[in-house]
Amino acid sequence: MTHAARAGEPPLVRFAAVSCSYGRATVLDSVDLEIPRGALVGVVGPSGAGKTTLLRAIVGGVPRMRGVVTVDGRPVTGPRSARVGWVPQLETVDWDFPATVREVVCMGRWGRAPWRAWMTREDRAAADAVLDRLGVGGLGDRQIRQLSGGQQQRVFLARALISDPVLLLLDEPTSGVDIRTRDEVLHLLADLNRTGMTIVMTTHELNSVAAHLPWVVCVNRRIVAEGDPERIFTAEILNATYEADLRIVRQDGAILVADAAPHRLRSALRHSHDGYEHAHHEHEGDPHIHDHDHAHRHEPVPHAHADGSVHVHEEPRS
Amino acid sequence: MIEAFTEPLRYEFFRMGLAVSILVGLLCGLIGVYVVLRRMSYIGHGLSHAVFGGAVVAYVASVDFYLGAGAWGFFSALIINAVARRRRIGADAAIGIVTTASFAVGVALISRTRSFTTNFEAALFGNILGVTPLDLGVVTGVTLLVAAFILLFYKRLLFVTFDPEVAPIFGIRAGLVDSLFALALAATIVASINVVGVTLIAATLIIPATTARLMTESFGRMLVLSAFLGAFSGGLGIYLSYWLDISSGATIVLLESAIFVLVFVVDALLGRRNVWAPAPPTRRSETAAYDD
């Protein structure tokens, strides 16, 4: 199997007129989307545009939803109905929790046979097998903090894969990790995809992540565009997605999304503060930086406004 | 030496008090692990105050203490959950509002009817001497129920405690688990109130669990250690309280605190953690130092 959609086969995931809202704010508005079997899809869009909600809708994790999502032909009615693996944002994990790698991986099976208090030999064997498969065998007895970034991501991938899902969903798998770990994670996902696993992930990193993926969906309450980033990373589409002023540079087959007026931001930031020249470095295509509040928004840390689900829930865009 | 331990056992009130406080220590030690790991320490403190309000209302309305206080505590826990889910209200503020208002109801009612002050002094500070066979029965029942709940829901509780947002995605009914846990916590507090008192319950919930956390990195062992520390402190605390003639609740809490300090110091000396250094980094780029 390859990651390419296979002609004639029904899609693995289908959204039919799906709308989601939190309180009075609509986060997704009448979305139609199909994800073919074996695809590797990135979901991009500004903070609060519904990226994480889109993923959550696939696992029935959105409280107020209209329309129908089907996985493998069956409508999703709740978390138990779909065989879907979920990898949360690593930044939301409580790394000080007294749990070993094996315990965390086994949690992936607990939705189904939860009555026994202890882990069976079969549980352990399954956990060790999936850890082995991901190249982190032998770490089962470690407390989860005692791992590198790449290992931590693999542990949570193992938890998602242990129940043998048909689909893998990852919420910002590269958010807050260093460059080496990011590349490690992306290569790992590519390997999994090559074995036939369908993968959907959200990301806010256009240049370093989304541009390399075979298929990207641009979301801003509705689907703005989808396709190969080679084709759809145009100024028109990305500006519509991010409601920003971006410029696309193509050189030697590579795509670079850049701020159309970096000097404006630069002078605004320098005006109030010196020494933050790297502030903009990882914020390519992030619209609200140069919209308002120049003086107050110069956090140099890129993940300061990583598009976590919490933010999506708490501050829906109006 | 042995005489010192056997001598008080001649009295029935002491035997009863000993049994009750060992059970309460065990119970609080078990539930406390979840309270501490969910960073709900303040809720134990708040709920015990809410239960006090419920106890007074039950008294005034001539309802059974355990029934009235238990229901009041359970609903307070549910209301806290509901209020904390509202935007713009933090969980700490929600606990503060609900439980203090509830405590104030109790204070207001007491101030109008001045006839039962001694009972409520016992409720505030604990009174092991006043333990009745009914109290012993209730504590035993609650301990068995909570132990059964933890055993049956072990995996689900662990998942919801570890990752409440993600557990439902893996098919765990987090709402049900949370409600049952609120019920177990309220029952624990109501059952413990006569022994340690409203003002000291939070400590018996938190200290054994925190001490156990310093001693292990395994959740299962933490649960067992915490229950053991609680039961041990409950038992020895009652003896100390008898020998030194100090209030039972205070003795148990002071003993638990002493054990905590001891473990904390040993842990620091062993160098497993440098307790005086700033908290360890959470960033993955830095934990990469552990890479092998």
PDB file of N, CA, C and O in Angstrom, chain A residues 56 79-80 86 88 90-91 94-99 107-108 110-111 114-118 123 142-143 145 147-149 151-152 159 176 178 180 314, chain B residues 37 39 87 151-156 158-159 161-163 165-166 168-173 213 217-219 222 281-285 287-288 290-292:
ATOM      1  N   ARG A  56     -10.956  16.069  16.698  1.00  0.00           N
ATOM      2  CA  ARG A  56     -11.823  15.560  17.766  1.00  0.00           C
ATOM      3  C   ARG A  56     -13.151  15.043  17.220  1.00  0.00           C
ATOM      4  O   ARG A  56     -13.723  14.096  17.762  1.00  0.00           O
ATOM      5  N   PRO A  79     -16.891   8.022  21.473  1.00  0.00           N
ATOM      6  CA  PRO A  79     -15.507   7.587  21.440  1.00  0.00           C
ATOM      7  C   PRO A  79     -15.332   6.076  21.249  1.00  0.00           C
ATOM      8  O   PRO A  79     -14.344   5.637  20.715  1.00  0.00           O
ATOM      9  N   ARG A  80     -16.316   5.287  21.656  1.00  0.00           N
ATOM     10  CA  ARG A  80     -16.137   3.846  21.567  1.00  0.00           C
ATOM     11  C   ARG A  80     -16.389   3.289  20.175  1.00  0.00           C
ATOM     12  O   ARG A  80     -16.084   2.139  19.901  1.00  0.00           O
ATOM     13  N   TRP A  86      -5.138   7.955  19.046  1.00  0.00           N
ATOM     14  CA  TRP A  86      -5.006   9.395  19.287  1.00  0.00           C
ATOM     15  C   TRP A  86      -3.685   9.668  20.000  1.00  0.00           C
ATOM     16  O   TRP A  86      -3.374   9.026  21.005  1.00  0.00           O
ATOM     17  N   PRO A  88      -1.884  12.793  21.853  1.00  0.00           N
ATOM     18  CA  PRO A  88      -2.122  14.172  22.298  1.00  0.00           C
ATOM     19  C   PRO A  88      -0.868  15.033  22.113  1.00  0.00           C
ATOM     20  O   PRO A  88       0.212  14.519  21.844  1.00  0.00           O
ATOM     21  N   LEU A  90       2.239  16.696  23.244  1.00  0.00           N
ATOM     22  CA  LEU A  90       3.120  16.318  24.356  1.00  0.00           C
ATOM     23  C   LEU A  90       3.133  17.381  25.454  1.00  0.00           C
ATOM     24  O   LEU A  90       3.375  17.082  26.618  1.00  0.00           O
ATOM     25  N   GLU A  91       2.860  18.615  25.065  1.00  0.00           N
ATOM     26  CA  GLU A  91       2.906  19.692  26.063  1.00  0.00           C
ATOM     27  C   GLU A  91       1.798  19.571  27.105  1.00  0.00           C
ATOM     28  O   GLU A  91       1.858  20.185  28.154  1.00  0.00           O
ATOM     29  N   ASP A  94       1.362  15.304  31.770  1.00  0.00           N
ATOM     30  CA  ASP A  94       1.933  15.516  33.103  1.00  0.00           C
ATOM     31  C   ASP A  94       3.130  14.571  33.263  1.00  0.00           C
ATOM     32  O   ASP A  94       2.974  13.424  33.645  1.00  0.00           O
ATOM     33  N   TRP A  95       4.317  15.068  32.961  1.00  0.00           N
ATOM     34  CA  TRP A  95       5.494  14.200  32.926  1.00  0.00           C
ATOM     35  C   TRP A  95       5.944  13.751  34.309  1.00  0.00           C
ATOM     36  O   TRP A  95       6.727  12.820  34.446  1.00  0.00           O
ATOM     37  N   ASP A  96       5.472  14.408  35.357  1.00  0.00           N
ATOM     38  CA  ASP A  96       5.850  14.008  36.719  1.00  0.00           C
ATOM     39  C   ASP A  96       4.960  12.907  37.262  1.00  0.00           C
ATOM     40  O   ASP A  96       5.162  12.443  38.377  1.00  0.00           O
ATOM     41  N   PHE A  97       3.958  12.510  36.491  1.00  0.00           N
ATOM     42  CA  PHE A  97       3.031  11.486  36.963  1.00  0.00           C
ATOM     43  C   PHE A  97       3.781  10.173  37.182  1.00  0.00           C
ATOM     44  O   PHE A  97       4.606   9.779  36.361  1.00  0.00           O
ATOM     45  N   PRO A  98       3.507   9.490  38.314  1.00  0.00           N
ATOM     46  CA  PRO A  98       4.221   8.238  38.568  1.00  0.00           C
ATOM     47  C   PRO A  98       3.700   7.108  37.698  1.00  0.00           C
ATOM     48  O   PRO A  98       2.931   6.283  38.151  1.00  0.00           O
ATOM     49  N   ALA A  99       4.103   7.089  36.455  1.00  0.00           N
ATOM     50  CA  ALA A  99       3.684   6.012  35.557  1.00  0.00           C
ATOM     51  C   ALA A  99       4.886   5.588  34.735  1.00  0.00           C
ATOM     52  O   ALA A  99       5.686   6.425  34.315  1.00  0.00           O
ATOM     53  N   MET A 107      -2.496   1.798  28.618  1.00  0.00           N
ATOM     54  CA  MET A 107      -3.732   2.576  28.697  1.00  0.00           C
ATOM     55  C   MET A 107      -4.515   2.525  27.378  1.00  0.00           C
ATOM     56  O   MET A 107      -5.732   2.611  27.374  1.00  0.00           O
ATOM     57  N   GLY A 108      -3.792   2.369  26.286  1.00  0.00           N
ATOM     58  CA  GLY A 108      -4.449   2.287  24.986  1.00  0.00           C
ATOM     59  C   GLY A 108      -5.440   1.129  24.879  1.00  0.00           C
ATOM     60  O   GLY A 108      -6.317   1.130  24.031  1.00  0.00           O
ATOM     61  N   TRP A 110      -7.290   0.065  27.584  1.00  0.00           N
ATOM     62  CA  TRP A 110      -8.186   0.066  28.738  1.00  0.00           C
ATOM     63  C   TRP A 110      -9.609   0.490  28.440  1.00  0.00           C
ATOM     64  O   TRP A 110     -10.486   0.322  29.276  1.00  0.00           O
ATOM     65  N   GLY A 111      -9.815   1.076  27.255  1.00  0.00           N
ATOM     66  CA  GLY A 111     -11.185   1.407  26.896  1.00  0.00           C
ATOM     67  C   GLY A 111     -12.036   0.162  26.707  1.00  0.00           C
ATOM     68  O   GLY A 111     -13.243   0.209  26.829  1.00  0.00           O
ATOM     69  N   PRO A 114     -11.489  -3.057  30.886  1.00  0.00           N
ATOM     70  CA  PRO A 114     -10.931  -2.295  31.992  1.00  0.00           C
ATOM     71  C   PRO A 114     -11.184  -2.862  33.383  1.00  0.00           C
ATOM     72  O   PRO A 114     -10.758  -2.256  34.349  1.00  0.00           O
ATOM     73  N   TRP A 115     -11.860  -3.979  33.534  1.00  0.00           N
ATOM     74  CA  TRP A 115     -12.289  -4.350  34.888  1.00  0.00           C
ATOM     75  C   TRP A 115     -11.165  -4.896  35.755  1.00  0.00           C
ATOM     76  O   TRP A 115     -11.187  -4.768  36.956  1.00  0.00           O
ATOM     77  N   ARG A 116     -10.204  -5.543  35.109  1.00  0.00           N
ATOM     78  CA  ARG A 116      -9.122  -6.107  35.914  1.00  0.00           C
ATOM     79  C   ARG A 116      -8.187  -4.987  36.368  1.00  0.00           C
ATOM     80  O   ARG A 116      -7.810  -4.129  35.572  1.00  0.00           O
ATOM     81  N   ALA A 117      -7.804  -4.990  37.635  1.00  0.00           N
ATOM     82  CA  ALA A 117      -6.989  -3.888  38.149  1.00  0.00           C
ATOM     83  C   ALA A 117      -5.548  -3.989  37.672  1.00  0.00           C
ATOM     84  O   ALA A 117      -4.866  -2.992  37.507  1.00  0.00           O
ATOM     85  N   TRP A 118      -5.083  -5.200  37.451  1.00  0.00           N
ATOM     86  CA  TRP A 118      -3.673  -5.371  37.127  1.00  0.00           C
ATOM     87  C   TRP A 118      -3.486  -5.629  35.629  1.00  0.00           C
ATOM     88  O   TRP A 118      -4.409  -5.983  34.927  1.00  0.00           O
ATOM     89  N   ASP A 123      -1.139  -8.112  28.230  1.00  0.00           N
ATOM     90  CA  ASP A 123      -1.006  -6.648  28.146  1.00  0.00           C
ATOM     91  C   ASP A 123       0.457  -6.258  27.986  1.00  0.00           C
ATOM     92  O   ASP A 123       0.821  -5.467  27.120  1.00  0.00           O
ATOM     93  N   ARG A 142      10.870   2.463  32.504  1.00  0.00           N
ATOM     94  CA  ARG A 142      11.260   3.838  32.837  1.00  0.00           C
ATOM     95  C   ARG A 142      10.051   4.680  33.219  1.00  0.00           C
ATOM     96  O   ARG A 142       8.965   4.527  32.674  1.00  0.00           O
ATOM     97  N   GLN A 143      10.283   5.614  34.151  1.00  0.00           N
ATOM     98  CA  GLN A 143       9.266   6.637  34.397  1.00  0.00           C
ATOM     99  C   GLN A 143       9.280   7.553  33.176  1.00  0.00           C
ATOM    100  O   GLN A 143      10.323   7.768  32.549  1.00  0.00           O
ATOM    101  N   ARG A 145       9.266  10.638  32.472  1.00  0.00           N
ATOM    102  CA  ARG A 145      10.111  11.813  32.292  1.00  0.00           C
ATOM    103  C   ARG A 145      11.525  11.439  31.841  1.00  0.00           C
ATOM    104  O   ARG A 145      12.222  12.217  31.215  1.00  0.00           O
ATOM    105  N   LEU A 147      12.969  10.137  29.524  1.00  0.00           N
ATOM    106  CA  LEU A 147      13.057   9.798  28.114  1.00  0.00           C
ATOM    107  C   LEU A 147      13.418  11.049  27.328  1.00  0.00           C
ATOM    108  O   LEU A 147      13.154  12.164  27.774  1.00  0.00           O
ATOM    109  N   SER A 148      13.993  10.846  26.154  1.00  0.00           N
ATOM    110  CA  SER A 148      14.233  11.992  25.280  1.00  0.00           C
ATOM    111  C   SER A 148      12.923  12.374  24.588  1.00  0.00           C
ATOM    112  O   SER A 148      11.941  11.642  24.650  1.00  0.00           O
ATOM    113  N   GLY A 149      12.931  13.522  23.924  1.00  0.00           N
ATOM    114  CA  GLY A 149      11.722  13.990  23.246  1.00  0.00           C
ATOM    115  C   GLY A 149      11.201  12.994  22.224  1.00  0.00           C
ATOM    116  O   GLY A 149      10.006  12.703  22.166  1.00  0.00           O
ATOM    117  N   GLN A 151      11.728   9.795  22.151  1.00  0.00           N
ATOM    118  CA  GLN A 151      11.221   8.597  22.851  1.00  0.00           C
ATOM    119  C   GLN A 151       9.837   8.859  23.444  1.00  0.00           C
ATOM    120  O   GLN A 151       8.960   7.998  23.395  1.00  0.00           O
ATOM    121  N   GLN A 152       9.661  10.066  24.002  1.00  0.00           N
ATOM    122  CA  GLN A 152       8.359  10.396  24.587  1.00  0.00           C
ATOM    123  C   GLN A 152       7.271  10.343  23.529  1.00  0.00           C
ATOM    124  O   GLN A 152       6.190   9.794  23.744  1.00  0.00           O
ATOM    125  N   ARG A 159       0.966   3.992  22.550  1.00  0.00           N
ATOM    126  CA  ARG A 159      -0.325   3.895  23.219  1.00  0.00           C
ATOM    127  C   ARG A 159      -1.464   3.939  22.207  1.00  0.00           C
ATOM    128  O   ARG A 159      -2.473   3.264  22.346  1.00  0.00           O
ATOM    129  N   GLY A 176       6.513  22.401  20.131  1.00  0.00           N
ATOM    130  CA  GLY A 176       7.314  22.455  21.351  1.00  0.00           C
ATOM    131  C   GLY A 176       8.474  21.482  21.399  1.00  0.00           C
ATOM    132  O   GLY A 176       9.091  21.324  22.440  1.00  0.00           O
ATOM    133  N   ASP A 178      12.286  20.107  19.800  1.00  0.00           N
ATOM    134  CA  ASP A 178      13.412  20.707  19.086  1.00  0.00           C
ATOM    135  C   ASP A 178      13.498  20.151  17.663  1.00  0.00           C
ATOM    136  O   ASP A 178      12.778  19.227  17.287  1.00  0.00           O
ATOM    137  N   ARG A 180      15.706  18.411  15.975  1.00  0.00           N
ATOM    138  CA  ARG A 180      16.098  17.025  15.791  1.00  0.00           C
ATOM    139  C   ARG A 180      14.910  16.097  16.044  1.00  0.00           C
ATOM    140  O   ARG A 180      14.633  15.178  15.283  1.00  0.00           O
ATOM    141  N   GLU A 314     -11.394  27.718  24.579  1.00  0.00           N
ATOM    142  CA  GLU A 314     -11.634  28.834  25.486  1.00  0.00           C
ATOM    143  C   GLU A 314     -11.896  30.144  24.744  1.00  0.00           C
ATOM    144  O   GLU A 314     -12.652  30.964  25.198  1.00  0.00           O
TER     145      GLU A 314
ATOM    146  N   LEU B  37      -2.534  13.563  42.936  1.00  0.00           N
ATOM    147  CA  LEU B  37      -2.098  13.481  41.543  1.00  0.00           C
ATOM    148  C   LEU B  37      -2.968  14.314  40.610  1.00  0.00           C
ATOM    149  O   LEU B  37      -2.518  14.766  39.570  1.00  0.00           O
ATOM    150  N   ARG B  39      -4.017  17.111  41.451  1.00  0.00           N
ATOM    151  CA  ARG B  39      -3.763  18.480  41.956  1.00  0.00           C
ATOM    152  C   ARG B  39      -5.047  19.106  42.479  1.00  0.00           C
ATOM    153  O   ARG B  39      -5.389  20.236  42.158  1.00  0.00           O
ATOM    154  N   ARG B  87     -16.219  29.125  31.815  1.00  0.00           N
ATOM    155  CA  ARG B  87     -15.071  29.966  31.487  1.00  0.00           C
ATOM    156  C   ARG B  87     -14.955  31.090  32.497  1.00  0.00           C
ATOM    157  O   ARG B  87     -15.926  31.480  33.119  1.00  0.00           O
ATOM    158  N   LEU B 151     -10.432  -0.800  43.179  1.00  0.00           N
ATOM    159  CA  LEU B 151     -10.008  -2.043  42.534  1.00  0.00           C
ATOM    160  C   LEU B 151     -10.706  -2.236  41.189  1.00  0.00           C
ATOM    161  O   LEU B 151     -10.082  -2.537  40.181  1.00  0.00           O
ATOM    162  N   LEU B 152     -12.027  -2.002  41.165  1.00  0.00           N
ATOM    163  CA  LEU B 152     -12.794  -2.216  39.937  1.00  0.00           C
ATOM    164  C   LEU B 152     -12.491  -1.155  38.886  1.00  0.00           C
ATOM    165  O   LEU B 152     -12.459  -1.426  37.703  1.00  0.00           O
ATOM    166  N   PHE B 153     -12.304   0.078  39.339  1.00  0.00           N
ATOM    167  CA  PHE B 153     -12.092   1.184  38.401  1.00  0.00           C
ATOM    168  C   PHE B 153     -10.618   1.572  38.305  1.00  0.00           C
ATOM    169  O   PHE B 153     -10.298   2.644  37.812  1.00  0.00           O
ATOM    170  N   TYR B 154      -9.745   0.687  38.764  1.00  0.00           N
ATOM    171  CA  TYR B 154      -8.323   1.029  38.843  1.00  0.00           C
ATOM    172  C   TYR B 154      -7.801   1.635  37.544  1.00  0.00           C
ATOM    173  O   TYR B 154      -7.228   2.720  37.525  1.00  0.00           O
ATOM    174  N   LYS B 155      -8.025   0.944  36.437  1.00  0.00           N
ATOM    175  CA  LYS B 155      -7.460   1.394  35.160  1.00  0.00           C
ATOM    176  C   LYS B 155      -8.111   2.688  34.695  1.00  0.00           C
ATOM    177  O   LYS B 155      -7.438   3.610  34.235  1.00  0.00           O
ATOM    178  N   ARG B 156      -9.438   2.737  34.823  1.00  0.00           N
ATOM    179  CA  ARG B 156     -10.134   3.935  34.368  1.00  0.00           C
ATOM    180  C   ARG B 156      -9.761   5.143  35.210  1.00  0.00           C
ATOM    181  O   ARG B 156      -9.524   6.240  34.699  1.00  0.00           O
ATOM    182  N   LEU B 158      -7.013   5.559  36.865  1.00  0.00           N
ATOM    183  CA  LEU B 158      -5.625   5.923  36.563  1.00  0.00           C
ATOM    184  C   LEU B 158      -5.562   6.743  35.276  1.00  0.00           C
ATOM    185  O   LEU B 158      -4.901   7.786  35.214  1.00  0.00           O
ATOM    186  N   PHE B 159      -6.283   6.308  34.254  1.00  0.00           N
ATOM    187  CA  PHE B 159      -6.255   7.010  32.978  1.00  0.00           C
ATOM    188  C   PHE B 159      -6.850   8.416  33.133  1.00  0.00           C
ATOM    189  O   PHE B 159      -6.283   9.417  32.670  1.00  0.00           O
ATOM    190  N   THR B 161      -7.093  10.156  35.825  1.00  0.00           N
ATOM    191  CA  THR B 161      -6.224  10.971  36.676  1.00  0.00           C
ATOM    192  C   THR B 161      -5.021  11.466  35.881  1.00  0.00           C
ATOM    193  O   THR B 161      -4.617  12.615  35.986  1.00  0.00           O
ATOM    194  N   PHE B 162      -4.477  10.588  35.059  1.00  0.00           N
ATOM    195  CA  PHE B 162      -3.294  10.926  34.282  1.00  0.00           C
ATOM    196  C   PHE B 162      -3.618  11.929  33.190  1.00  0.00           C
ATOM    197  O   PHE B 162      -2.879  12.889  32.978  1.00  0.00           O
ATOM    198  N   ASP B 163      -4.712  11.711  32.499  1.00  0.00           N
ATOM    199  CA  ASP B 163      -4.987  12.507  31.310  1.00  0.00           C
ATOM    200  C   ASP B 163      -6.498  12.646  31.090  1.00  0.00           C
ATOM    201  O   ASP B 163      -7.070  11.962  30.250  1.00  0.00           O
ATOM    202  N   GLU B 165      -8.374  14.767  29.641  1.00  0.00           N
ATOM    203  CA  GLU B 165      -8.850  15.203  28.323  1.00  0.00           C
ATOM    204  C   GLU B 165      -8.839  14.061  27.317  1.00  0.00           C
ATOM    205  O   GLU B 165      -9.693  13.992  26.443  1.00  0.00           O
ATOM    206  N   VAL B 166      -7.852  13.200  27.443  1.00  0.00           N
ATOM    207  CA  VAL B 166      -7.636  12.180  26.417  1.00  0.00           C
ATOM    208  C   VAL B 166      -8.352  10.876  26.753  1.00  0.00           C
ATOM    209  O   VAL B 166      -8.757  10.141  25.856  1.00  0.00           O
ATOM    210  N   PRO B 168     -11.398  10.051  27.554  1.00  0.00           N
ATOM    211  CA  PRO B 168     -12.654   9.766  26.841  1.00  0.00           C
ATOM    212  C   PRO B 168     -12.423   9.331  25.398  1.00  0.00           C
ATOM    213  O   PRO B 168     -13.176   8.516  24.862  1.00  0.00           O
ATOM    214  N   ILE B 169     -11.380   9.857  24.767  1.00  0.00           N
ATOM    215  CA  ILE B 169     -11.091   9.502  23.376  1.00  0.00           C
ATOM    216  C   ILE B 169     -10.748   8.013  23.280  1.00  0.00           C
ATOM    217  O   ILE B 169     -11.014   7.366  22.282  1.00  0.00           O
ATOM    218  N   PHE B 170     -10.187   7.459  24.351  1.00  0.00           N
ATOM    219  CA  PHE B 170      -9.839   6.037  24.359  1.00  0.00           C
ATOM    220  C   PHE B 170     -10.987   5.181  24.894  1.00  0.00           C
ATOM    221  O   PHE B 170     -10.784   4.029  25.252  1.00  0.00           O
ATOM    222  N   GLY B 171     -12.167   5.781  24.993  1.00  0.00           N
ATOM    223  CA  GLY B 171     -13.338   4.997  25.356  1.00  0.00           C
ATOM    224  C   GLY B 171     -13.623   4.932  26.845  1.00  0.00           C
ATOM    225  O   GLY B 171     -14.447   4.141  27.289  1.00  0.00           O
ATOM    226  N   ILE B 172     -12.935   5.757  27.648  1.00  0.00           N
ATOM    227  CA  ILE B 172     -13.200   5.779  29.088  1.00  0.00           C
ATOM    228  C   ILE B 172     -14.332   6.769  29.348  1.00  0.00           C
ATOM    229  O   ILE B 172     -14.296   7.898  28.842  1.00  0.00           O
ATOM    230  N   ARG B 173     -15.315   6.363  30.138  1.00  0.00           N
ATOM    231  CA  ARG B 173     -16.413   7.295  30.456  1.00  0.00           C
ATOM    232  C   ARG B 173     -15.993   8.178  31.616  1.00  0.00           C
ATOM    233  O   ARG B 173     -16.300   7.913  32.770  1.00  0.00           O
ATOM    234  N   ARG B 213       4.627   9.582  47.262  1.00  0.00           N
ATOM    235  CA  ARG B 213       5.109  10.002  45.939  1.00  0.00           C
ATOM    236  C   ARG B 213       6.627  10.189  45.944  1.00  0.00           C
ATOM    237  O   ARG B 213       7.300   9.891  44.957  1.00  0.00           O
ATOM    238  N   GLU B 217       8.280   5.794  42.042  1.00  0.00           N
ATOM    239  CA  GLU B 217       7.872   6.318  40.737  1.00  0.00           C
ATOM    240  C   GLU B 217       6.750   5.468  40.143  1.00  0.00           C
ATOM    241  O   GLU B 217       6.368   5.665  38.998  1.00  0.00           O
ATOM    242  N   SER B 218       6.275   4.488  40.928  1.00  0.00           N
ATOM    243  CA  SER B 218       5.235   3.600  40.399  1.00  0.00           C
ATOM    244  C   SER B 218       3.896   3.939  41.044  1.00  0.00           C
ATOM    245  O   SER B 218       3.797   4.110  42.256  1.00  0.00           O
ATOM    246  N   PHE B 219       2.869   4.017  40.206  1.00  0.00           N
ATOM    247  CA  PHE B 219       1.552   4.390  40.714  1.00  0.00           C
ATOM    248  C   PHE B 219       1.017   3.352  41.698  1.00  0.00           C
ATOM    249  O   PHE B 219       0.539   3.684  42.775  1.00  0.00           O
ATOM    250  N   MET B 222       2.754   3.554  44.945  1.00  0.00           N
ATOM    251  CA  MET B 222       2.372   4.787  45.630  1.00  0.00           C
ATOM    252  C   MET B 222       1.050   4.593  46.379  1.00  0.00           C
ATOM    253  O   MET B 222       0.890   5.019  47.522  1.00  0.00           O
ATOM    254  N   PRO B 281      13.244  20.894  34.435  1.00  0.00           N
ATOM    255  CA  PRO B 281      12.661  21.424  33.206  1.00  0.00           C
ATOM    256  C   PRO B 281      11.655  20.457  32.619  1.00  0.00           C
ATOM    257  O   PRO B 281      11.784  19.250  32.775  1.00  0.00           O
ATOM    258  N   THR B 282      10.641  20.988  31.983  1.00  0.00           N
ATOM    259  CA  THR B 282       9.656  20.124  31.340  1.00  0.00           C
ATOM    260  C   THR B 282       9.903  20.026  29.848  1.00  0.00           C
ATOM    261  O   THR B 282       9.345  19.182  29.193  1.00  0.00           O
ATOM    262  N   ARG B 283      10.722  20.903  29.342  1.00  0.00           N
ATOM    263  CA  ARG B 283      10.929  20.932  27.891  1.00  0.00           C
ATOM    264  C   ARG B 283      11.650  19.677  27.426  1.00  0.00           C
ATOM    265  O   ARG B 283      12.586  19.225  28.051  1.00  0.00           O
ATOM    266  N   ARG B 284      11.211  19.150  26.325  1.00  0.00           N
ATOM    267  CA  ARG B 284      11.817  17.957  25.792  1.00  0.00           C
ATOM    268  C   ARG B 284      13.251  18.173  25.352  1.00  0.00           C
ATOM    269  O   ARG B 284      14.074  17.296  25.446  1.00  0.00           O
ATOM    270  N   SER B 285      13.527  19.374  24.864  1.00  0.00           N
ATOM    271  CA  SER B 285      14.883  19.616  24.396  1.00  0.00           C
ATOM    272  C   SER B 285      15.884  19.417  25.529  1.00  0.00           C
ATOM    273  O   SER B 285      17.005  19.010  25.320  1.00  0.00           O
ATOM    274  N   THR B 287      15.167  17.474  28.358  1.00  0.00           N
ATOM    275  CA  THR B 287      15.155  16.095  28.851  1.00  0.00           C
ATOM    276  C   THR B 287      15.934  15.194  27.906  1.00  0.00           C
ATOM    277  O   THR B 287      16.253  14.075  28.238  1.00  0.00           O
ATOM    278  N   ALA B 288      16.250  15.713  26.728  1.00  0.00           N
ATOM    279  CA  ALA B 288      17.029  14.928  25.780  1.00  0.00           C
ATOM    280  C   ALA B 288      18.377  14.534  26.364  1.00  0.00           C
ATOM    281  O   ALA B 288      19.047  13.642  25.879  1.00  0.00           O
ATOM    282  N   TYR B 290      18.746  12.874  28.795  1.00  0.00           N
ATOM    283  CA  TYR B 290      18.629  11.494  29.274  1.00  0.00           C
ATOM    284  C   TYR B 290      18.817  10.491  28.143  1.00  0.00           C
ATOM    285  O   TYR B 290      18.847   9.309  28.365  1.00  0.00           O
ATOM    286  N   ASP B 291      18.865  11.007  26.925  1.00  0.00           N
ATOM    287  CA  ASP B 291      18.913  10.129  25.758  1.00  0.00           C
ATOM    288  C   ASP B 291      20.077   9.136  25.858  1.00  0.00           C
ATOM    289  O   ASP B 291      21.126   9.467  26.363  1.00  0.00           O
ATOM    290  N   ASP B 292      19.835   7.925  25.358  1.00  0.00           N
ATOM    291  CA  ASP B 292      20.964   7.005  25.410  1.00  0.00           C
ATOM    292  C   ASP B 292      21.230   6.359  24.071  1.00  0.00           C
ATOM    293  O   ASP B 292      20.526   6.470  23.127  1.00  0.00           O
TER     294      ASP B 292
END
